[in-house]
PDB file of C-alpha atoms in Angstrom:
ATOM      1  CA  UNK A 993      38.616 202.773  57.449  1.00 30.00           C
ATOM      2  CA  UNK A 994      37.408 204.980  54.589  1.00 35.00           C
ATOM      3  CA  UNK A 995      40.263 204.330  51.841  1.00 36.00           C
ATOM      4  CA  UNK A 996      39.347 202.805  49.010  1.00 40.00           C
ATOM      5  CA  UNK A 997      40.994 199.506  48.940  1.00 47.00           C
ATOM      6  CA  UNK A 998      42.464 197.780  45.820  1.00 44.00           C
ATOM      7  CA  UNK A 999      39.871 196.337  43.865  1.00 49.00           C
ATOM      8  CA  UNK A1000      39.373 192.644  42.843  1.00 53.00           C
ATOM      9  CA  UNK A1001      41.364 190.943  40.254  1.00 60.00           C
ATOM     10  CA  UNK A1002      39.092 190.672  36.896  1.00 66.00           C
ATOM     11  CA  UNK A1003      36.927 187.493  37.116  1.00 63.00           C
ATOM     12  CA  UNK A1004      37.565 184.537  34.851  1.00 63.00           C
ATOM     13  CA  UNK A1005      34.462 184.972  33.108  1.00 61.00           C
ATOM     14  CA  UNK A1006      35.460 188.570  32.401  1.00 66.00           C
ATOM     15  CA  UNK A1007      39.268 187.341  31.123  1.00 66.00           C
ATOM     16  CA  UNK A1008      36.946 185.312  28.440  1.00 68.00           C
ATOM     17  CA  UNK A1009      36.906 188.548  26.642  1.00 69.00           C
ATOM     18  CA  UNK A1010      39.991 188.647  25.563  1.00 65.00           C
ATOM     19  CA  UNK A1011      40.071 185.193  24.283  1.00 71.00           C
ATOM     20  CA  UNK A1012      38.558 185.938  21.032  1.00 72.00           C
ATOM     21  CA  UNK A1013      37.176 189.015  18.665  1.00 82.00           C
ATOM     22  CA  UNK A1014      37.042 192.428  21.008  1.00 84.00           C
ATOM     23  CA  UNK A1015      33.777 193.965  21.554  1.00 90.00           C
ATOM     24  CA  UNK A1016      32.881 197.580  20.678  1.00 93.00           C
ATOM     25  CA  UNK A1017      31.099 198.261  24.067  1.00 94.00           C
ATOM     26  CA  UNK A1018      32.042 196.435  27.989  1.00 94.00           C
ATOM     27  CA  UNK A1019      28.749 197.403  29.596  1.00 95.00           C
ATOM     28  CA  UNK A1020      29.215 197.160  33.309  1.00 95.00           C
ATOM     29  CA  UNK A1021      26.222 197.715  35.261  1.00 92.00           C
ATOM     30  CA  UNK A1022      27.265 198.263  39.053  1.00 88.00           C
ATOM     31  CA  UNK A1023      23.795 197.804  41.226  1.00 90.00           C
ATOM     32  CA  UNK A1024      25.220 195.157  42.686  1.00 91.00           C
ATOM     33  CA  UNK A1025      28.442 195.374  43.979  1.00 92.00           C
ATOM     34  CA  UNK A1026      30.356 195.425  47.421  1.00 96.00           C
ATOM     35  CA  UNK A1027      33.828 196.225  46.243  1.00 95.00           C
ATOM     36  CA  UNK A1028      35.392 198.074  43.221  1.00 95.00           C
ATOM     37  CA  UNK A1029      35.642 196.833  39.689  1.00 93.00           C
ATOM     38  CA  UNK A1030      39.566 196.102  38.510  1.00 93.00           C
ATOM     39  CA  UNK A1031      38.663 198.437  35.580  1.00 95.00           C
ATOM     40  CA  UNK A1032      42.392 198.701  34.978  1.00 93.00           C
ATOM     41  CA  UNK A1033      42.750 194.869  34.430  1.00 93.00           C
ATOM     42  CA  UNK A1034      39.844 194.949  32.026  1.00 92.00           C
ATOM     43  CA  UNK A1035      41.255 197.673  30.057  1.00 93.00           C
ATOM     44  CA  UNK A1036      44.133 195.254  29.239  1.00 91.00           C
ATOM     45  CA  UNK A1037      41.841 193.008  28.438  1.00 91.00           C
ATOM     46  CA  UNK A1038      39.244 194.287  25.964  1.00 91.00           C
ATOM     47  CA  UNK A1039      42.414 196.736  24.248  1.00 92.00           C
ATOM     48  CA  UNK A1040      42.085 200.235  23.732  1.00 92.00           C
ATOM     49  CA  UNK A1041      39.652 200.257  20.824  1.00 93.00           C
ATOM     50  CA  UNK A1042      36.299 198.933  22.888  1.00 94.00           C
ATOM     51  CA  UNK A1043      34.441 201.047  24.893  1.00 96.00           C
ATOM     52  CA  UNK A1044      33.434 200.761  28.777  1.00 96.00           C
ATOM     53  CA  UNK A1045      30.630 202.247  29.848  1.00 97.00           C
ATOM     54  CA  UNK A1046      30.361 202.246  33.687  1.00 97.00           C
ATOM     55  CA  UNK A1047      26.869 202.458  35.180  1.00 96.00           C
ATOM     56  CA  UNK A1048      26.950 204.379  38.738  1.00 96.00           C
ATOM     57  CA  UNK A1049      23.587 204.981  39.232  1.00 95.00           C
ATOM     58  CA  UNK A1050      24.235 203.343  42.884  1.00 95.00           C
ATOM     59  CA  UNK A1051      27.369 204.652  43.389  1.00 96.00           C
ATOM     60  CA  UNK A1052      27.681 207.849  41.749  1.00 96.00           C
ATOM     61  CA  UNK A1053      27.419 210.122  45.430  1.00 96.00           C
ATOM     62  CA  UNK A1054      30.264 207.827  46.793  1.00 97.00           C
ATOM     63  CA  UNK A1055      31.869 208.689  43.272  1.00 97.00           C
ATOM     64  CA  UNK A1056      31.467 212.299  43.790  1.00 95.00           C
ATOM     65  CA  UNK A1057      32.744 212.458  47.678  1.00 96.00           C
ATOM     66  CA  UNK A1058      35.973 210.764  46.751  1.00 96.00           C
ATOM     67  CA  UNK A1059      34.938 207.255  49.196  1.00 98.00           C
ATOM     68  CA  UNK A1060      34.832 204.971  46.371  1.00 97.00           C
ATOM     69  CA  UNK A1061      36.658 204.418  42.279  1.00 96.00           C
ATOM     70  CA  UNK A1062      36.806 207.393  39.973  1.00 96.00           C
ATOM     71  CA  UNK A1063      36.000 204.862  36.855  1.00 97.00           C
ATOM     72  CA  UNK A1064      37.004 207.501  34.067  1.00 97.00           C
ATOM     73  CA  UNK A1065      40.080 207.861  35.905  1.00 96.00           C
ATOM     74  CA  UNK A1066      40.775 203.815  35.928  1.00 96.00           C
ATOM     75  CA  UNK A1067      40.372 202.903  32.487  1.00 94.00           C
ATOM     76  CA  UNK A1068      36.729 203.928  31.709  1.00 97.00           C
ATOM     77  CA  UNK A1069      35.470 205.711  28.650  1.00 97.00           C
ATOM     78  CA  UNK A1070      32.533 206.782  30.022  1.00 97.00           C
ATOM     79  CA  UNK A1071      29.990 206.778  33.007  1.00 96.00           C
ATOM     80  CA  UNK A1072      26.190 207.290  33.671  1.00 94.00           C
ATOM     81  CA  UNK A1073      23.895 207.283  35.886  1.00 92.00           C
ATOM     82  CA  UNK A1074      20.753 208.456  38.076  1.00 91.00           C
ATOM     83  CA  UNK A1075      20.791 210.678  40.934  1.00 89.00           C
ATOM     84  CA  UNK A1076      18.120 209.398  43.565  1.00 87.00           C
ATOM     85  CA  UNK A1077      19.933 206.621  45.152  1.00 92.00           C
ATOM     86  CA  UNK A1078      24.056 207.121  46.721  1.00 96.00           C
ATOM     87  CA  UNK A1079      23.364 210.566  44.852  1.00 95.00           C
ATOM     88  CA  UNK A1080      20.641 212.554  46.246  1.00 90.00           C
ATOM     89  CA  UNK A1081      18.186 214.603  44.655  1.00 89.00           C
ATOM     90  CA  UNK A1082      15.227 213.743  42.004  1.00 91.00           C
ATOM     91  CA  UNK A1083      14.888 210.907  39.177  1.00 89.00           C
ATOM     92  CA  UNK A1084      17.828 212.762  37.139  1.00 89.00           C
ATOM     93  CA  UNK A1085      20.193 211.231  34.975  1.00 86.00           C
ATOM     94  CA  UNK A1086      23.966 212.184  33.268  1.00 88.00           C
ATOM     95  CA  UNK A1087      26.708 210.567  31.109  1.00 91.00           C
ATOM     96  CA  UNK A1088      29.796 212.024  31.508  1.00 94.00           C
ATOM     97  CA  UNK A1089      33.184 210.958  29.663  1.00 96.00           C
ATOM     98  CA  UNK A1090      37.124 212.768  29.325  1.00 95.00           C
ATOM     99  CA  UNK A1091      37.059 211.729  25.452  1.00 95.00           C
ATOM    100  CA  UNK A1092      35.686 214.950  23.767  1.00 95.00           C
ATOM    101  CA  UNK A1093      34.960 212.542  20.297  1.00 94.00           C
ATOM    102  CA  UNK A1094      32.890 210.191  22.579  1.00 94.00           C
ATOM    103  CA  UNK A1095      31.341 213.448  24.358  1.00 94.00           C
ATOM    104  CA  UNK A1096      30.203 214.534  21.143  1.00 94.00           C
ATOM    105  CA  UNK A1097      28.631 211.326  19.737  1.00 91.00           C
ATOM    106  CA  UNK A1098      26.568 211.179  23.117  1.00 88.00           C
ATOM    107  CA  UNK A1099      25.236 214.756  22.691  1.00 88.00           C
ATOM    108  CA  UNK A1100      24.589 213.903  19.322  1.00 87.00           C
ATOM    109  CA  UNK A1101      22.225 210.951  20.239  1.00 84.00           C
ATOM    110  CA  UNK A1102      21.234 212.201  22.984  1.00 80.00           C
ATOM    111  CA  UNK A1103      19.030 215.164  21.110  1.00 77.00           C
ATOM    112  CA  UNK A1104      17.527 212.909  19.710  1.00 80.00           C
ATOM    113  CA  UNK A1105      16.131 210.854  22.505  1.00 79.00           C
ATOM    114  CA  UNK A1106      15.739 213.568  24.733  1.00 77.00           C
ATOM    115  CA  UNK A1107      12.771 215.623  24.040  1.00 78.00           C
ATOM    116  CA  UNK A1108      12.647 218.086  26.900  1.00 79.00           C
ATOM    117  CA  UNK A1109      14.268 218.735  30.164  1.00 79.00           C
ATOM    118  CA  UNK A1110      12.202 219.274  32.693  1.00 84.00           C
ATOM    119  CA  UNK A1111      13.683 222.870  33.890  1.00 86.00           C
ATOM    120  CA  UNK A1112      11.904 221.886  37.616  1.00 87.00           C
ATOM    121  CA  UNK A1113      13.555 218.821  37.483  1.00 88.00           C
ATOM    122  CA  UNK A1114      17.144 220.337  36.534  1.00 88.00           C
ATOM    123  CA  UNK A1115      16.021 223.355  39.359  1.00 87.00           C
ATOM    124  CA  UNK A1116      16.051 220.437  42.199  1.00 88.00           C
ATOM    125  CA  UNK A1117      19.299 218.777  40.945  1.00 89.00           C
ATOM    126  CA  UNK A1118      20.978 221.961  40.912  1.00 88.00           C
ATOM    127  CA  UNK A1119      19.738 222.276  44.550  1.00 86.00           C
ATOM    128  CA  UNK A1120      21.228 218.504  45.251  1.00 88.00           C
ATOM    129  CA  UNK A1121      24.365 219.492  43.624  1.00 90.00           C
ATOM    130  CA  UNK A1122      24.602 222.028  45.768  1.00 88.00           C
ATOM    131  CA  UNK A1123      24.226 219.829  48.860  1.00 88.00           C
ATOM    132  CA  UNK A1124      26.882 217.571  47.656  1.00 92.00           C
ATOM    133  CA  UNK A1125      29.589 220.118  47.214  1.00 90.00           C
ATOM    134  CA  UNK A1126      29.420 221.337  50.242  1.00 89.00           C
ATOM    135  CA  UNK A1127      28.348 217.609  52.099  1.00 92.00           C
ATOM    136  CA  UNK A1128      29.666 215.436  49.679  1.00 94.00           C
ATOM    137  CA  UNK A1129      33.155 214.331  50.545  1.00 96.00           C
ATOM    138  CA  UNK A1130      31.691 214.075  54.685  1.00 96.00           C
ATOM    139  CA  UNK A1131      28.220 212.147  53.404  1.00 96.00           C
ATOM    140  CA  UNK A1132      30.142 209.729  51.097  1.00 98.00           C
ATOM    141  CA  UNK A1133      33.100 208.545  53.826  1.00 98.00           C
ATOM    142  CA  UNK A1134      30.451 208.466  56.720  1.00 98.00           C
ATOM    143  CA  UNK A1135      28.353 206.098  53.908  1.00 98.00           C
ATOM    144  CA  UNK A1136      30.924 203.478  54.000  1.00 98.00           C
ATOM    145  CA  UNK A1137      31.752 203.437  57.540  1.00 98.00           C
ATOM    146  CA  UNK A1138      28.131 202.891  58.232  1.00 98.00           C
ATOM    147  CA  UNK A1139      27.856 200.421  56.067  1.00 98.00           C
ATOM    148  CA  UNK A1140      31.103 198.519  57.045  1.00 98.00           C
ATOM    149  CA  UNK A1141      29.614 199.080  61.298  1.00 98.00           C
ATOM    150  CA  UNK A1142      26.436 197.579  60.289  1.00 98.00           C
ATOM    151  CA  UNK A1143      27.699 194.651  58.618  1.00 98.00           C
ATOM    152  CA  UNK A1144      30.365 193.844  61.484  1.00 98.00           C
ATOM    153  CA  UNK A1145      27.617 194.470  63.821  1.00 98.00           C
ATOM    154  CA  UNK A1146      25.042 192.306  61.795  1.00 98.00           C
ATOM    155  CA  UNK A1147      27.676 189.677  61.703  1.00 98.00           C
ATOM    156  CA  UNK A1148      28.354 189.830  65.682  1.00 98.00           C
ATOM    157  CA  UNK A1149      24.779 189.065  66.035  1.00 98.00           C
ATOM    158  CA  UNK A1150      25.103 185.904  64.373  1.00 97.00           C
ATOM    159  CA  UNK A1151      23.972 186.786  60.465  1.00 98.00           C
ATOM    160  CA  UNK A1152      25.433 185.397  57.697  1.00 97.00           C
ATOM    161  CA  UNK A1153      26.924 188.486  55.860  1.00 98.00           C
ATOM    162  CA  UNK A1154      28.678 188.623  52.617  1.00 96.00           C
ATOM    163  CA  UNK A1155      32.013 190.125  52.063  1.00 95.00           C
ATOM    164  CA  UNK A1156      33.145 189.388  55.890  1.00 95.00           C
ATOM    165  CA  UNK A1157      36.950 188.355  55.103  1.00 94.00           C
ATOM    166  CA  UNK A1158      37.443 191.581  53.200  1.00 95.00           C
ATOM    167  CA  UNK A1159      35.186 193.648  55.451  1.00 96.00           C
ATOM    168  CA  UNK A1160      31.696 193.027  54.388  1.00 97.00           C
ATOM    169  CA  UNK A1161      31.700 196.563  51.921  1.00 97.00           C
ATOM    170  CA  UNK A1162      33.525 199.333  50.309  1.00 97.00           C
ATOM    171  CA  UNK A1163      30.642 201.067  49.568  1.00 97.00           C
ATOM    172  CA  UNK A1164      27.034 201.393  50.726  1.00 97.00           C
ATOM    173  CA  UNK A1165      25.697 198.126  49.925  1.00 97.00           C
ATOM    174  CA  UNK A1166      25.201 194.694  52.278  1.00 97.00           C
ATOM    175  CA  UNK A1167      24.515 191.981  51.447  1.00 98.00           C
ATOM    176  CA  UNK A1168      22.691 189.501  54.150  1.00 98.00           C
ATOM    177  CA  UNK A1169      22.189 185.550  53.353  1.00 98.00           C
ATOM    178  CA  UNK A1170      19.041 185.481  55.477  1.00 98.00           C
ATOM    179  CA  UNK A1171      18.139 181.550  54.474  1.00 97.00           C
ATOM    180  CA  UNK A1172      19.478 179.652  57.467  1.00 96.00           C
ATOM    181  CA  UNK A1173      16.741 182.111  59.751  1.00 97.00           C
ATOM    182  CA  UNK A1174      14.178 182.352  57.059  1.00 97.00           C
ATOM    183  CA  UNK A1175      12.906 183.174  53.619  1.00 97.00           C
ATOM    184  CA  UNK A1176      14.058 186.197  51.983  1.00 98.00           C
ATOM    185  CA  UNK A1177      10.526 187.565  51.182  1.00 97.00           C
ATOM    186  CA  UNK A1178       9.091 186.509  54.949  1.00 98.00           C
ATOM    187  CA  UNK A1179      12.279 188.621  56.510  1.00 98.00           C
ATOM    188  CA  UNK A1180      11.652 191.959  54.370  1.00 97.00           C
ATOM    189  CA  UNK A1181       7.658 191.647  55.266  1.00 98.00           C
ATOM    190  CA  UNK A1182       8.579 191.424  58.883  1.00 98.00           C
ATOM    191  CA  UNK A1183      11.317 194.463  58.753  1.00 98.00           C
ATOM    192  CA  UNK A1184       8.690 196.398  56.653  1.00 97.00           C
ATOM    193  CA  UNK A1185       6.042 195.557  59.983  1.00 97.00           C
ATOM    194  CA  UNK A1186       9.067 196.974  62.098  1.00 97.00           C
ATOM    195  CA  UNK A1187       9.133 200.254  60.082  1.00 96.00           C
ATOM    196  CA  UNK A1188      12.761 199.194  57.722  1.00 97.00           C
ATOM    197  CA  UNK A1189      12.765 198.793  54.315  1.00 95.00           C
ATOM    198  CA  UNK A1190      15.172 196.176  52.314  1.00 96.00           C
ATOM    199  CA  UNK A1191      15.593 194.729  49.155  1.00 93.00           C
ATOM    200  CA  UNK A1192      14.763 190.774  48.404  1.00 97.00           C
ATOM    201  CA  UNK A1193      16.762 190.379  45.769  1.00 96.00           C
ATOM    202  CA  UNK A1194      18.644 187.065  44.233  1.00 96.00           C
ATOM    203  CA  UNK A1195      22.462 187.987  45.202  1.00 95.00           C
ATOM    204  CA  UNK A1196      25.881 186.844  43.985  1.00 91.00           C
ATOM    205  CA  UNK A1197      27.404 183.990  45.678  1.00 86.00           C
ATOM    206  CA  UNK A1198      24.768 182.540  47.819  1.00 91.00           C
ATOM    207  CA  UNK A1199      22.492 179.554  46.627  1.00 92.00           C
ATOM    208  CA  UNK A1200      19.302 180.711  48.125  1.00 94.00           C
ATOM    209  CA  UNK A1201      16.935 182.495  45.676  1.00 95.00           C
ATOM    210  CA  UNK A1202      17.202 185.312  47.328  1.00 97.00           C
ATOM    211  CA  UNK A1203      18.834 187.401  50.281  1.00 98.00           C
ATOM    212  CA  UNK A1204      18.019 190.675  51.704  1.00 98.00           C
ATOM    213  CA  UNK A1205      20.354 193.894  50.645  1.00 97.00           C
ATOM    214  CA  UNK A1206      20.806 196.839  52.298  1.00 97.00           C
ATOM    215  CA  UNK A1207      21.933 200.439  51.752  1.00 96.00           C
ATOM    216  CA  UNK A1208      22.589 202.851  54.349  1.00 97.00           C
ATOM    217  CA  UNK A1209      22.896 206.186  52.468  1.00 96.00           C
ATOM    218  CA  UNK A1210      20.041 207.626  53.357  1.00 93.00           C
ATOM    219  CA  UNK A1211      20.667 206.999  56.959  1.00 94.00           C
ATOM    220  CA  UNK A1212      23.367 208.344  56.704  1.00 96.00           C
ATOM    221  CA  UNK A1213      22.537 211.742  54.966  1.00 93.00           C
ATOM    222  CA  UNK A1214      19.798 212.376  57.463  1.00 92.00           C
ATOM    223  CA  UNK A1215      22.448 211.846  60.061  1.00 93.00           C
ATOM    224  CA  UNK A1216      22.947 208.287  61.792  1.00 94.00           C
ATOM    225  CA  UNK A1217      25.703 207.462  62.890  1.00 92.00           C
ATOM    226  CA  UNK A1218      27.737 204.734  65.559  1.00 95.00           C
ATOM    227  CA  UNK A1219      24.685 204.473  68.191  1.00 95.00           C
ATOM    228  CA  UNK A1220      22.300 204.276  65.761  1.00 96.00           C
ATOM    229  CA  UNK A1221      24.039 201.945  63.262  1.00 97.00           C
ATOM    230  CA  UNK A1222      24.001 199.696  66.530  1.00 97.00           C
ATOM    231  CA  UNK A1223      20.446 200.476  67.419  1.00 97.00           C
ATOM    232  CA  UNK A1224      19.536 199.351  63.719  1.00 97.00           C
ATOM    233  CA  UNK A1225      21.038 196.085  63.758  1.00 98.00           C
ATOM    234  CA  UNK A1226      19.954 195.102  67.327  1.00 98.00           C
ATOM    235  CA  UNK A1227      16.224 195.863  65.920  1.00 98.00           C
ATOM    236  CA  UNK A1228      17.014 193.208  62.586  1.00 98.00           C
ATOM    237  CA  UNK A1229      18.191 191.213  65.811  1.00 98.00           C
ATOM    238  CA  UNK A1230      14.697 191.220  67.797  1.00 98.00           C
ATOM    239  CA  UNK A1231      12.544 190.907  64.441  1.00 98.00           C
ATOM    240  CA  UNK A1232      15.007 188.428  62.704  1.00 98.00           C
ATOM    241  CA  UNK A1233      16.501 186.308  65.163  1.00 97.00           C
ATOM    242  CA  UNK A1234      14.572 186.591  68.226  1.00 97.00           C
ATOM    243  CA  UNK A1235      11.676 186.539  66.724  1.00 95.00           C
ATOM    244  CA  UNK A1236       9.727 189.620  68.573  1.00 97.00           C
ATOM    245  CA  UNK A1237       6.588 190.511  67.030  1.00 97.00           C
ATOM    246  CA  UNK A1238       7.551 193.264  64.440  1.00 97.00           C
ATOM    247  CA  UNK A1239       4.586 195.551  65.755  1.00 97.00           C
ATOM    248  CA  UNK A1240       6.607 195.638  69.136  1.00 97.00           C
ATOM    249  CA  UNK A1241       9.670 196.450  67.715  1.00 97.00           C
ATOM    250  CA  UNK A1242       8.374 199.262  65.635  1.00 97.00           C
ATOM    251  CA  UNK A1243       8.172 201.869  68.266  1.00 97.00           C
ATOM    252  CA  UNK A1244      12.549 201.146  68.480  1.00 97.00           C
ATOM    253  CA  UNK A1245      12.585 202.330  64.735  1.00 96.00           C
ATOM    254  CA  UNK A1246      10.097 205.695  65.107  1.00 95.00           C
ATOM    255  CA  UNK A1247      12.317 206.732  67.826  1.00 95.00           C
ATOM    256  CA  UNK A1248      15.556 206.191  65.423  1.00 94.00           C
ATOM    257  CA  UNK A1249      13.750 208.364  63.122  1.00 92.00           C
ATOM    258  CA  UNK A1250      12.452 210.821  65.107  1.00 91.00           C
ATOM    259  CA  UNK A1251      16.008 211.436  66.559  1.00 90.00           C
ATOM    260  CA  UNK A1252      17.243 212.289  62.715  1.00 87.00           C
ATOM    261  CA  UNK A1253      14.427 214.762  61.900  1.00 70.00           C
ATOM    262  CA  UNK A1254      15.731 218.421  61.499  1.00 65.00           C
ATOM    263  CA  UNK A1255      14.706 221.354  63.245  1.00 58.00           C
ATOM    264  CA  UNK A1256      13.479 223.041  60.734  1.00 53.00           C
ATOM    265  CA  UNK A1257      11.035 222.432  57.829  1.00 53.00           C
ATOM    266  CA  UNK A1258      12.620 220.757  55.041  1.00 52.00           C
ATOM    267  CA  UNK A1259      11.593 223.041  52.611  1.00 54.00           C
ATOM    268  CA  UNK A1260      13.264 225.828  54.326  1.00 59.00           C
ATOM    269  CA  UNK A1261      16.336 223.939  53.974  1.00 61.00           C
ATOM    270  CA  UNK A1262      16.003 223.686  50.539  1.00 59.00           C
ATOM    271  CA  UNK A1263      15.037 227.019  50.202  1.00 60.00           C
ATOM    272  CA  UNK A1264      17.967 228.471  51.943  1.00 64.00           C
ATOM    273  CA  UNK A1265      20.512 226.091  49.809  1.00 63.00           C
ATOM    274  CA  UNK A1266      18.582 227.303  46.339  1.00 60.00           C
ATOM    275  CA  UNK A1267      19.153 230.565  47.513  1.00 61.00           C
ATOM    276  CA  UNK A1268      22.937 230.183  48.395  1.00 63.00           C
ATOM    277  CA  UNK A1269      23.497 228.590  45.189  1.00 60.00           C
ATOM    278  CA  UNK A1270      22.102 231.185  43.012  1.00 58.00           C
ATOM    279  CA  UNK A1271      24.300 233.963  45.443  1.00 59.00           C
ATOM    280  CA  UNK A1272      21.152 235.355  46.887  1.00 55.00           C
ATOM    281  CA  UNK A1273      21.585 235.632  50.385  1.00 51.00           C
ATOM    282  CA  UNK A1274      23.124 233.693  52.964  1.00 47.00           C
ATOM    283  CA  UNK A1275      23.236 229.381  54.047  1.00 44.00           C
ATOM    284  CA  UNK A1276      22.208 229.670  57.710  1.00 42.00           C
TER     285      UNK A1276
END
């Protein structure tokens, strides 16, 4: 369930590329995306002289636990992104590449956009990158079958899903068309009323303006898993398709919450992991 599966052949529009004059940079911007990118099969496109940047500010934690594409592995020359969303920790950012002349051409810019570093900032993503080594791999995997659970159990409850015939997701991401119930903005008000928070967003492949999308890694780093995930979608059930007053339903939610909190403070926890990290004392 938590391989990552072959990705997608490279989409006609994409194949244009290679059709006339190569560009110098393939910009690919990943925030919305169920599956991997056939990096590979652009990379025979474009040639080896253009450059492709992959943005994983969404999927950069699934990057780093091994559950979804290693880009500068598949034909990438470089990757970025921010650390607050599939990557926990604060509004941090990083470009990394394996082609030392690229490296240096990005540290060279980079002074010069950069004009300080925050050292509290760095502190904290030191303490998330902490968490990740030692959670990553676990956090990542349990991500995707979340995700894939939800969207099988969304589906089972009658919503249109995206992705179904290939298993809604590989990553974190679902996508729900929500217009044959009701408008896109109407169904996030009345999951926000319920105590759940998702995206109205316009989304590939469906001909309403918008759908609703959902992640589940933060769910899934404070802990959900199989009864909850089914929990979770019988709630969208009652508020979407039932229609139950969301102010009923929002007791359902606190309790899923509640069950997730941790036993101790949170800043002890981060306290302790600091601490660990910098060798001082022990990670209870």
């Amino acid at each position: 369930m938590d391989t990552v599966r072959p990705a997608s052949s490279v989409p006609a529009r994409a194949r244009l590329l290679g059709t006339g004059p190569r560009p110098e940079l393939v910009y690919l911007d990943a925030f919305m995306c169920l599956f991997p990118m056939d990096l590979a099969g652009l990379r025979e496109i474009v040639g080896p002289e253009t450059v492709i940047h992959y943005d994983a500010s969404h999927s950069l934690g699934l990057i780093a636990g091994g559950a979804w594409q290693n880009p500068l592995a598949e034909g990438a020359d470089s990757l970025g992104g921010s650390t607050h969303k599939t990557y926990p920790g604060p509004h941090k950012g990083l470009l990394a590449t394996n082609d030392s002349g690229l490296a240096a051409r990005l540290d060279e810019h980079a002074s010069h956009f950069v004009s300080h570093h925050h050292p509290a900032d760095v502190v904290a993503l030191a303490v998330a990158a902490a968490e990740m080594d030692a959670r990553g791999p676990a956090y990542a995997h349990a991500t995707v079958a979340n995700a894939r659970r939800l969207g099988a159990a969304l589906a089972g409850h009658g919503f249109t899903v995206c992705g179904e015939k290939a298993g809604f997701t590989d990553c974190h991401q679902l996508w729900i068309d929500i217009a044959p119930l009701m408008d896109a903005e109407e169904a996030s008000r009345r999951l926000f009323e319920a105590g759940i928070v998702v995206n109205a967003i316009p989304l590939p492949h469906i001909t309403a303006p918008a759908g609703l999308r959902l992640g589940v890694q933060e769910l899934t780093w404070a802990g959900l898993r199989e009864d909850g995930i089914d929990e979770l979608a019988e709630i969208f059930t009652a508020v979407l398709r039932d229609g139950r007053d969301s102010a009923t339903v929002e007791p359902r939610t606190r309790a899923l919450a509640e069950a997730l909190a941790p036993e101790d403070e949170p800043g002890e926890q981060v306290l302790r992991v600091a601490l660990a990290a910098a060798g001082i004392g022990g990670a209870a």
